[in-house]
mmCIF file of C-alpha atoms in Angstrom:
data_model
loop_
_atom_site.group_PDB
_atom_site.id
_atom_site.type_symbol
_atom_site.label_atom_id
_atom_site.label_comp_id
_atom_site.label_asym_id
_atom_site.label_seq_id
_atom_site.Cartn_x
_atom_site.Cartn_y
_atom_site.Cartn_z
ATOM 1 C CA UNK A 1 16.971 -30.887 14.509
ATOM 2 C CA UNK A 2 17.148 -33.252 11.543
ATOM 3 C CA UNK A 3 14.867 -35.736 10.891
ATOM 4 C CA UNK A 4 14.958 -38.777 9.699
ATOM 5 C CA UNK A 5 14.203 -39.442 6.147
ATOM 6 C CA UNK A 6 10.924 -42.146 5.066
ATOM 7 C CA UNK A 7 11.446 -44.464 2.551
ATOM 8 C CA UNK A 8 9.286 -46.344 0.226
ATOM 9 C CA UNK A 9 11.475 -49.714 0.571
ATOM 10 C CA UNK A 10 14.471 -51.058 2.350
ATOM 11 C CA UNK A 11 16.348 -50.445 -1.094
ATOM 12 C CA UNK A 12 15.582 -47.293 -1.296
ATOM 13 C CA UNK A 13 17.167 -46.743 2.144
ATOM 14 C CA UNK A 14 20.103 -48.047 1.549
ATOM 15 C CA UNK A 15 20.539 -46.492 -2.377
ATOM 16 C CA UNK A 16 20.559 -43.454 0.013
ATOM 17 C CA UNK A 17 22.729 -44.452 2.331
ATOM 18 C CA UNK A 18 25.055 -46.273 0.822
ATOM 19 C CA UNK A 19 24.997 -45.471 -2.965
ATOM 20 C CA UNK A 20 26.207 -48.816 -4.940
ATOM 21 C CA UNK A 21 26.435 -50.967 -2.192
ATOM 22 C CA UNK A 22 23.872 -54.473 -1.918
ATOM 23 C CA UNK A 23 22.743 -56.183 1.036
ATOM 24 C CA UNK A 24 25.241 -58.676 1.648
ATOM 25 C CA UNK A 25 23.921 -60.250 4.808
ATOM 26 C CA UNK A 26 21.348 -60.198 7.131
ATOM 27 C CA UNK A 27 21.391 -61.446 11.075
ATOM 28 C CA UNK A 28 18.303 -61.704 13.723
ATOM 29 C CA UNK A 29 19.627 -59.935 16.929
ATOM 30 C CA UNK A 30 18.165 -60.914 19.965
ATOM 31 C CA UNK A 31 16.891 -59.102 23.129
ATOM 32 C CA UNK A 32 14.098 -57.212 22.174
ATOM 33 C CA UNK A 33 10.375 -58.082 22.917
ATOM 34 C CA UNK A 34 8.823 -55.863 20.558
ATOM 35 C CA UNK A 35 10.444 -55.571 17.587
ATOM 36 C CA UNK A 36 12.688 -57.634 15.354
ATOM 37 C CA UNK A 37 15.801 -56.812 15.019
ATOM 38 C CA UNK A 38 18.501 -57.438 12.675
ATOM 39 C CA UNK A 39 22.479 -56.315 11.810
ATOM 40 C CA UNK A 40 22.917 -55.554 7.882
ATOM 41 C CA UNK A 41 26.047 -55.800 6.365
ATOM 42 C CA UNK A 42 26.378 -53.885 3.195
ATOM 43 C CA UNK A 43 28.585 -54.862 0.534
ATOM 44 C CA UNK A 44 31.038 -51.789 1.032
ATOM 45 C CA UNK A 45 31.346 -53.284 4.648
ATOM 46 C CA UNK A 46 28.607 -50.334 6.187
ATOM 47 C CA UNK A 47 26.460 -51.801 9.361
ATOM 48 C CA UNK A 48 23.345 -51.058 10.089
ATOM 49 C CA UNK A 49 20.548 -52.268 13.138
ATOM 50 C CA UNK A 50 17.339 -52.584 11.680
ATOM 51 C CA UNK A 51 14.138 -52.962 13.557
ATOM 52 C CA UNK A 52 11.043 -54.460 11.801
ATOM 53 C CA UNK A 53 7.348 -54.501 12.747
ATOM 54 C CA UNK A 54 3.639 -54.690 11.175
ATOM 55 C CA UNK A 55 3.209 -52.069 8.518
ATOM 56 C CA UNK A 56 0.427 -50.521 10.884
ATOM 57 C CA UNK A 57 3.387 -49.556 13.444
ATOM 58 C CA UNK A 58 5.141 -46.985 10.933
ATOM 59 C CA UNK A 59 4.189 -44.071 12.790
ATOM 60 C CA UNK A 60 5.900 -46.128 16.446
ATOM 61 C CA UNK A 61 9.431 -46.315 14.265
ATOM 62 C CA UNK A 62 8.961 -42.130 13.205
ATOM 63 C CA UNK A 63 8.386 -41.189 16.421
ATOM 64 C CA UNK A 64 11.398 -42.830 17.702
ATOM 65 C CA UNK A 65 13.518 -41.454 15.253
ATOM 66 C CA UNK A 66 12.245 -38.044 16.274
ATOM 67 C CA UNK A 67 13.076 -38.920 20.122
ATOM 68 C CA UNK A 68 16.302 -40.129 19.024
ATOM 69 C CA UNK A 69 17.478 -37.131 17.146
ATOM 70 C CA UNK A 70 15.956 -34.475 19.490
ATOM 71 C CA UNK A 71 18.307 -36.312 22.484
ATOM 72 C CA UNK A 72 21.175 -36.904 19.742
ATOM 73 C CA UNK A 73 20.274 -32.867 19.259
ATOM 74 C CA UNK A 74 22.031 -32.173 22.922
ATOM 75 C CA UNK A 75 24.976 -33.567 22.463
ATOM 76 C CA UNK A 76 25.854 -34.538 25.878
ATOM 77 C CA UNK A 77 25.391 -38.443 25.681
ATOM 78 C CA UNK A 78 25.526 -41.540 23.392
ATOM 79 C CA UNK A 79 22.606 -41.258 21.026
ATOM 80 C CA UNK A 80 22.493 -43.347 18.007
ATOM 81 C CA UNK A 81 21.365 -41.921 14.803
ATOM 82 C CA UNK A 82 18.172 -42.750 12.999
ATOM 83 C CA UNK A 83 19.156 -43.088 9.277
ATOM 84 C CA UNK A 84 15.553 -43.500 8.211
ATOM 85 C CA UNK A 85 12.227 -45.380 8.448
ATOM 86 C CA UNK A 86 9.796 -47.117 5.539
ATOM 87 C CA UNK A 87 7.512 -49.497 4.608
ATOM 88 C CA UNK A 88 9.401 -53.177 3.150
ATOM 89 C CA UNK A 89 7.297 -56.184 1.690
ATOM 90 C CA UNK A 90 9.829 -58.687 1.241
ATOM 91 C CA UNK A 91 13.407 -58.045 3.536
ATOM 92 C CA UNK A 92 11.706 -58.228 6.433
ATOM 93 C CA UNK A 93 8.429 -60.470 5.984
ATOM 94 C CA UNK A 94 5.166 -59.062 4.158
ATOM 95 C CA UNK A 95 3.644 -56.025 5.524
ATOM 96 C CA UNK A 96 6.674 -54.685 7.436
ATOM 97 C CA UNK A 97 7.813 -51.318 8.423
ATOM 98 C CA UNK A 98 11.472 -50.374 9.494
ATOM 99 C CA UNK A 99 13.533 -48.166 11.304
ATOM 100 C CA UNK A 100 17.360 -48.206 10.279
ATOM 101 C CA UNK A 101 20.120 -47.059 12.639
ATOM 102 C CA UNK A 102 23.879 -46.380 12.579
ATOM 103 C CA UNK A 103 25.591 -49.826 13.880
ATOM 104 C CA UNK A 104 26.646 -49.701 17.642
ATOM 105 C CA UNK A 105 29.228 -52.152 18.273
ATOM 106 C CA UNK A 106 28.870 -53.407 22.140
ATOM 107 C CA UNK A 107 31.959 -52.820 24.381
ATOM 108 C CA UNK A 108 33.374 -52.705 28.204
ATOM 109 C CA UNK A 109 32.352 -50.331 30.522
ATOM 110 C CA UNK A 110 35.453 -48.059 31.334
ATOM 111 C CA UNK A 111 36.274 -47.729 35.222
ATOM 112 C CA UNK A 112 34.582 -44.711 35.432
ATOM 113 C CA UNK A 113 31.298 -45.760 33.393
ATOM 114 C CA UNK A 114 28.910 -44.896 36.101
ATOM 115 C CA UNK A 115 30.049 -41.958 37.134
ATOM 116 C CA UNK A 116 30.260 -40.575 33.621
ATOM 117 C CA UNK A 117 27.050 -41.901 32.695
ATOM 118 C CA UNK A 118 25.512 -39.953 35.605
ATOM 119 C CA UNK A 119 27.338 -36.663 34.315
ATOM 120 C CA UNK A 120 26.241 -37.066 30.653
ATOM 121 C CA UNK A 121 22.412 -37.695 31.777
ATOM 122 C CA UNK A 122 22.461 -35.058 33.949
ATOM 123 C CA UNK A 123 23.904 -32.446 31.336
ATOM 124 C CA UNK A 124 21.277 -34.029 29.049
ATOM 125 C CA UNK A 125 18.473 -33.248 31.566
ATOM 126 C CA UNK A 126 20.196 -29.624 32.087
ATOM 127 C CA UNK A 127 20.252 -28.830 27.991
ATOM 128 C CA UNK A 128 18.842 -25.793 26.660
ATOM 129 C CA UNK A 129 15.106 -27.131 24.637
ATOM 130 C CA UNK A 130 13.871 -24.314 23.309
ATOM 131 C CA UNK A 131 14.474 -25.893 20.019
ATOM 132 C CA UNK A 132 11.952 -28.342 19.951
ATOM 133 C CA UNK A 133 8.933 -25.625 20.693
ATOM 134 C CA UNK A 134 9.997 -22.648 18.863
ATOM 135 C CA UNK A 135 6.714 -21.510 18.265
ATOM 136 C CA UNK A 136 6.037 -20.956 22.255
ATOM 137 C CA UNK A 137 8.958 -18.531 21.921
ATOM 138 C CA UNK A 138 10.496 -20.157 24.794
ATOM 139 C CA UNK A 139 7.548 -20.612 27.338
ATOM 140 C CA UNK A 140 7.699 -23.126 29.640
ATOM 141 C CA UNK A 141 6.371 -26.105 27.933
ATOM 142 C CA UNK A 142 6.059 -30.098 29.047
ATOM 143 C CA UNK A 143 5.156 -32.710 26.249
ATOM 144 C CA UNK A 144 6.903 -33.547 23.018
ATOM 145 C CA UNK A 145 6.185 -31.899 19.481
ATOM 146 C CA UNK A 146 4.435 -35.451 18.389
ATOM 147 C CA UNK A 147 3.264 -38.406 20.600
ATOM 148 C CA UNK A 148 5.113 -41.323 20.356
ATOM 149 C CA UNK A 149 5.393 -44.993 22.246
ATOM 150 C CA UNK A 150 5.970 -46.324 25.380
ATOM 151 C CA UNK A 151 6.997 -49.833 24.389
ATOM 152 C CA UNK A 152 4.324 -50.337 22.084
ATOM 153 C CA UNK A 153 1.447 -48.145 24.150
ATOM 154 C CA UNK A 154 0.690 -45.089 22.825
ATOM 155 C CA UNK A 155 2.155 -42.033 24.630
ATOM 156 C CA UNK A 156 0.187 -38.516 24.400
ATOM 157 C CA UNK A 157 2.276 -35.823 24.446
ATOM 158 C CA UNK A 158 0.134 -32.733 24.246
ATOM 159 C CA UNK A 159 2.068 -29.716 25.460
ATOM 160 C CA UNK A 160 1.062 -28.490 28.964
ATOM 161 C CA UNK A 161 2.491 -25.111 30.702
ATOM 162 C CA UNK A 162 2.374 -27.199 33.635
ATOM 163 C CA UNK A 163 4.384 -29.984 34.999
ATOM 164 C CA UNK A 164 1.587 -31.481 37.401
ATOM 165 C CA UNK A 165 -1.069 -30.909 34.556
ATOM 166 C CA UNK A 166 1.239 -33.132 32.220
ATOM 167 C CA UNK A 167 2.068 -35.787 34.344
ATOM 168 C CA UNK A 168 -1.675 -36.204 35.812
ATOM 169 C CA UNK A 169 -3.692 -35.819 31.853
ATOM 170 C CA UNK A 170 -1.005 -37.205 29.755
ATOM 171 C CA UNK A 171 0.782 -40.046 32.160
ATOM 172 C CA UNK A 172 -1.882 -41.286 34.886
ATOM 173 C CA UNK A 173 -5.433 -40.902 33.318
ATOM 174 C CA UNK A 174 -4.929 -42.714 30.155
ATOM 175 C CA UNK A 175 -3.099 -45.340 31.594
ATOM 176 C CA UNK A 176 -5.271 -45.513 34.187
ATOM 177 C CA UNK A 177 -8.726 -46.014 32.038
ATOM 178 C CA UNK A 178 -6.844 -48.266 29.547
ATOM 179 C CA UNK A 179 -6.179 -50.802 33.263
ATOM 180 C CA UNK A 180 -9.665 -49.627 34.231
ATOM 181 C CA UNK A 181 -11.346 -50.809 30.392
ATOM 182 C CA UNK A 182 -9.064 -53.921 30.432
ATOM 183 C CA UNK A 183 -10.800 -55.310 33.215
ATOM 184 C CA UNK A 184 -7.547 -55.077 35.711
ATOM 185 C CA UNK A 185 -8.932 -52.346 37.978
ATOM 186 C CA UNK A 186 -11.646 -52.410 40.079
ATOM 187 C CA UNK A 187 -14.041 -49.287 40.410
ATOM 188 C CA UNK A 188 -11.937 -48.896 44.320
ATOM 189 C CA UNK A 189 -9.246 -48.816 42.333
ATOM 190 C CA UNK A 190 -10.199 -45.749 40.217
ATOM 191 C CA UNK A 191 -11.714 -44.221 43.024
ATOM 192 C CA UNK A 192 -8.038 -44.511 44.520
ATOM 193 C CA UNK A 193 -6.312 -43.381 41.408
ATOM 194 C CA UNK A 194 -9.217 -40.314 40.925
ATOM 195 C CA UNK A 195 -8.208 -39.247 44.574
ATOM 196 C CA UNK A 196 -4.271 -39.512 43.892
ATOM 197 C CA UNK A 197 -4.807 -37.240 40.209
ATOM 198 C CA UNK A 198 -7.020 -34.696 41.947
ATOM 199 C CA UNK A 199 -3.809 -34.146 44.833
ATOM 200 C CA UNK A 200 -1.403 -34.265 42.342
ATOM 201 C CA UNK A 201 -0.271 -30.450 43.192
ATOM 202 C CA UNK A 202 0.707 -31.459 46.745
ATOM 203 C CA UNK A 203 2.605 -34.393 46.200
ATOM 204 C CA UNK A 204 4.820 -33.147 42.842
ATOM 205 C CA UNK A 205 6.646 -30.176 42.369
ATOM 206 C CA UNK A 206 7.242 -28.058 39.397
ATOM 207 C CA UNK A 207 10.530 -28.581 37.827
ATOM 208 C CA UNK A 208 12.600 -25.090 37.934
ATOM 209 C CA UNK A 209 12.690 -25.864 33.926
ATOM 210 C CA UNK A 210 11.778 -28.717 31.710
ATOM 211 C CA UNK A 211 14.549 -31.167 31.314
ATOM 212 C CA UNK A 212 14.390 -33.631 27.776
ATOM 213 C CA UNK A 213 13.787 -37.401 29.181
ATOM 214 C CA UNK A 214 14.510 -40.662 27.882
ATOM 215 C CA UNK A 215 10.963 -41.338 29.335
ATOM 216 C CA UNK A 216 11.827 -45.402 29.588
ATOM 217 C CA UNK A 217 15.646 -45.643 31.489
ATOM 218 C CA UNK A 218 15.160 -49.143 32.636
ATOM 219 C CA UNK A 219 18.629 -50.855 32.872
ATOM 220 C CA UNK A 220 17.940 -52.913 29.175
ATOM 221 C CA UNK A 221 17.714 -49.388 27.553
ATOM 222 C CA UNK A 222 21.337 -48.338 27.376
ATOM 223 C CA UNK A 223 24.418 -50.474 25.953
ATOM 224 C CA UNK A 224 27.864 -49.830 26.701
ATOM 225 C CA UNK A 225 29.633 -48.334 23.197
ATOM 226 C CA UNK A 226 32.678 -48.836 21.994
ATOM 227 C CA UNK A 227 34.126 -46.284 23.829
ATOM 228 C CA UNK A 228 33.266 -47.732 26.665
ATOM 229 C CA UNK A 229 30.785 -45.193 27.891
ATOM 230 C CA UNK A 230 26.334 -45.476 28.126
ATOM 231 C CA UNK A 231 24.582 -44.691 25.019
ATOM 232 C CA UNK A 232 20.673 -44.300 25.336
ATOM 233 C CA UNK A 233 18.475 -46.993 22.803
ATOM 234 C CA UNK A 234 14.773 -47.554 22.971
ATOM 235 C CA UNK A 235 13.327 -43.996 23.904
ATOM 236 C CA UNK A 236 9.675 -42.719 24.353
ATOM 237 C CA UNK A 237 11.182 -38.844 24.602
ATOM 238 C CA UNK A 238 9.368 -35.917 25.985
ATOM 239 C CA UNK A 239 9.998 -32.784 28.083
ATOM 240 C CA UNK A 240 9.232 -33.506 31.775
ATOM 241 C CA UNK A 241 10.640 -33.444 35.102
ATOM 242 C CA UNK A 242 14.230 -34.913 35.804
ATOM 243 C CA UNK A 243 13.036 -37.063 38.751
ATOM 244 C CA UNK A 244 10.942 -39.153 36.296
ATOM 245 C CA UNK A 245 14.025 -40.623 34.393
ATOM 246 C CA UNK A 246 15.913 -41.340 37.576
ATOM 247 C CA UNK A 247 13.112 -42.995 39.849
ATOM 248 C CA UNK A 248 12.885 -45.183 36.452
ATOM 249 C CA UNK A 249 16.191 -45.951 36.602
ATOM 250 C CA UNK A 250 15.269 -47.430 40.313
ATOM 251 C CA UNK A 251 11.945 -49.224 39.369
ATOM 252 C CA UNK A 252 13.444 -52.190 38.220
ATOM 253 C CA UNK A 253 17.235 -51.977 39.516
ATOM 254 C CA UNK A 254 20.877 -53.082 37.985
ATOM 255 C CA UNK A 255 22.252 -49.048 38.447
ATOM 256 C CA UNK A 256 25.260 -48.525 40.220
ATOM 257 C CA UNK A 257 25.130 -46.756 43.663
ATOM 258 C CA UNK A 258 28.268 -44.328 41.737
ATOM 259 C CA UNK A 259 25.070 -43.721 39.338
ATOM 260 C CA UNK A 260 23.054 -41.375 42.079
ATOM 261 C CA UNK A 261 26.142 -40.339 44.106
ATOM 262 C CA UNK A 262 27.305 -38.883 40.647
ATOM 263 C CA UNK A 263 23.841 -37.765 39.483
ATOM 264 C CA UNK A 264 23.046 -35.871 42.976
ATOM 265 C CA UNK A 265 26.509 -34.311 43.043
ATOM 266 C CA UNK A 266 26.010 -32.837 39.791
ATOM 267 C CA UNK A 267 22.030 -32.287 39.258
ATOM 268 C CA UNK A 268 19.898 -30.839 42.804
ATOM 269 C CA UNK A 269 17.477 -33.043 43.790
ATOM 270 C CA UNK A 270 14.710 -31.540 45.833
ATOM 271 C CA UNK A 271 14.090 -33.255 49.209
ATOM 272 C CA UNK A 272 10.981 -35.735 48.971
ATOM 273 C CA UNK A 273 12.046 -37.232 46.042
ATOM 274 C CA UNK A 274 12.509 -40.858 48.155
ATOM 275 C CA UNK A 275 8.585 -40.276 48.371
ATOM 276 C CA UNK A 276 7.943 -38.955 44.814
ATOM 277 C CA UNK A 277 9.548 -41.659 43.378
ATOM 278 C CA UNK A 278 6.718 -43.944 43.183
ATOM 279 C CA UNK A 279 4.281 -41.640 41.870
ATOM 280 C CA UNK A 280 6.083 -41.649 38.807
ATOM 281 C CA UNK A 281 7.025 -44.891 38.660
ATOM 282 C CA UNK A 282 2.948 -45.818 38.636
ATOM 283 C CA UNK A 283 3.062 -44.944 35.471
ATOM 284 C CA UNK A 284 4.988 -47.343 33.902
ATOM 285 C CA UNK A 285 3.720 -50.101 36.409
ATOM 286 C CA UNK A 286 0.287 -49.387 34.859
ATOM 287 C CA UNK A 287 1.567 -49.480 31.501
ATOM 288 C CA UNK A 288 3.373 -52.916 32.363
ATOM 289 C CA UNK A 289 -0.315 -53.902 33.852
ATOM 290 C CA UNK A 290 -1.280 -52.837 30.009
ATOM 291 C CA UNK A 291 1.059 -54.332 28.227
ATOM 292 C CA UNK A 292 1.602 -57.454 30.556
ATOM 293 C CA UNK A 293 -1.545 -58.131 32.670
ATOM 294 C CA UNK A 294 -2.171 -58.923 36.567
ATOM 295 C CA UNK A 295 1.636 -59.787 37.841
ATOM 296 C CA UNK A 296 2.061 -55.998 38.339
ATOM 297 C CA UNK A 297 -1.512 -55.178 39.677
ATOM 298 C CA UNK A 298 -0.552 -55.646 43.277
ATOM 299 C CA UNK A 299 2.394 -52.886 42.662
ATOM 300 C CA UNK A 300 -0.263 -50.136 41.240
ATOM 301 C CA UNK A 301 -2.697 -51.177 44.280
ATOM 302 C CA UNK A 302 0.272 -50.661 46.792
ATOM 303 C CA UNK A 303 1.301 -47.095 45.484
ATOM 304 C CA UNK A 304 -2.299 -46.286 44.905
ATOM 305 C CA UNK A 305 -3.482 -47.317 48.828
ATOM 306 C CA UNK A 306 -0.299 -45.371 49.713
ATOM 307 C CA UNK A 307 -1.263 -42.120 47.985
ATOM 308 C CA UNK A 308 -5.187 -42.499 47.612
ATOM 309 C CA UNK A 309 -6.186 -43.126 50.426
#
């Protein structure tokens, strides 16, 4: 798996890229609500998206590149490629890292988009990951070879042998005591999420194999490409359980029902999952709780007076 390159200024990046060519212009793009975001248009007519942040968030951009490339690494959907990240003082305001990526030009959504959107995910979810733990020897691993971001909340991803273990150490507890320390849960609360981690074996099943995620498949973190078809932006990658990237794909709406007809023709989804679903959506409720305060407290309470008792 290649990995992006890190630079010690935008001009180095794109002397590497683009030998001889000069910035000729650069555009804000709108949309995102982290990051800032620009199109650069090189002087030999190259485009690039660049996304900008504090210095501080370096390591946020190099982990995404390394999500990108280890889905871009299966070769079964739209992954754009991560040309490089760095530190810039001036391009992008003072103390500013970067992440540069290839240029993807927005287009229509063929006729079949959701249908072949569902195959492509579900062949991604079904590729061979061996790759990214090579020193397990192929053992049945859950995690990600760094941790990375979800949005801008850090996301451990410590490898587990178990699914169950992963989800309930890695996804629920920290969320949980970040909500807990930031004054939006109650001590019932934790009791509630306590009880739901400790029966986390009865309510999720082990995956028959890890499948790589997106980790974040809301409907603002694919585009339609230029040839017409979804390609994946914005991950926060890791080796999990299938059913995680498609109840996200529910939390918040604006998928096709041709999306999960496709999906469940192609990919076996155990029964239960109608109930599972919430369980891991609570995690990124809580991290929207962490990231956006109270207006998605009463969604956490629901799903935790559902499953805690």
């Amino acid at each position: 798996m290649a990995t992006a390159p890190v630079f010690p200024s935008l001009g180095d990046a794109l002397n590497a890229l683009a030998p001889g060519a000069s910035l000729e212009a650069r555009r804000p793009v709108g949309g995102g609500d982290i990051n800032r975001a620009y199109r650069l248009t090189l002087s030999d007519e190259t485009e690039l998206f660049a996304k900008a942040n504090a210095s501080s968030l370096l390591p946020m951009f190099e982990a995404e590149a390394e999500g990108l490339a280890a889905l871009r690494a299966t070769g079964t959907i739209g992954i754009t490629e991560a040309l490089g990240t760095g530190l810039e003082p001036e391009a992008f305001g003072q103390d500013a890292s970067f992440l540069l990526l290839a240029w993807l030009e927005p287009g229509a959504k063929r006729a079949d988009f959701w249908e072949t959107f569902a195959e492509e995910l579900a062949a991604m979810h079904a590729a061979d990951t061996a790759f990214l733990f090579p020193e397990r020897g192929g053992q049945t691993t859950y995690g990600f070879p760094l941790d990375n971001y979800i949005g801008s909340t850090p996301q451990i991803n410590t490898p587990k042998d178990s699914w169950v273990d992963f989800f309930r150490e890695c996804r629920l507890h920290p969320q949980v005591r970040m909500a807990y320390d930031g004054g939006y849960l109650e001590r019932s609360a934790m009791r509630q999420a306590d009880a739901v981690m400790e029966r986390l074996e009865s309510l999720l099943p082990e995956p028959d194999h890890p499948s790589l995620l997106h980790g974040d498949l809301w409907g603002g973190n694919y585009m339609t490409g230029p040839d017409g078809k979804a390609w994946l932006i914005d991950p926060a990658t890791y080796l999990g359980h299938r059913e995680a990237d498609l109840a996200m794909t529910e939390l918040f709406g604006g998928f096709s029902p041709a999306f999960y007809s496709a999906y469940r023709s192609i990919a076996h989804v155990d029964a239960g999952y109608d109930e599972r679903r919430d369980l891991y959506n609570l995690y990124h409720l809580l991290n929207h709780v962490n990231l956006f305060g109270y207006s998605y407290v009463g969604s956490v309470l629901h799903i935790l007076n559902r499953f805690g008792g």
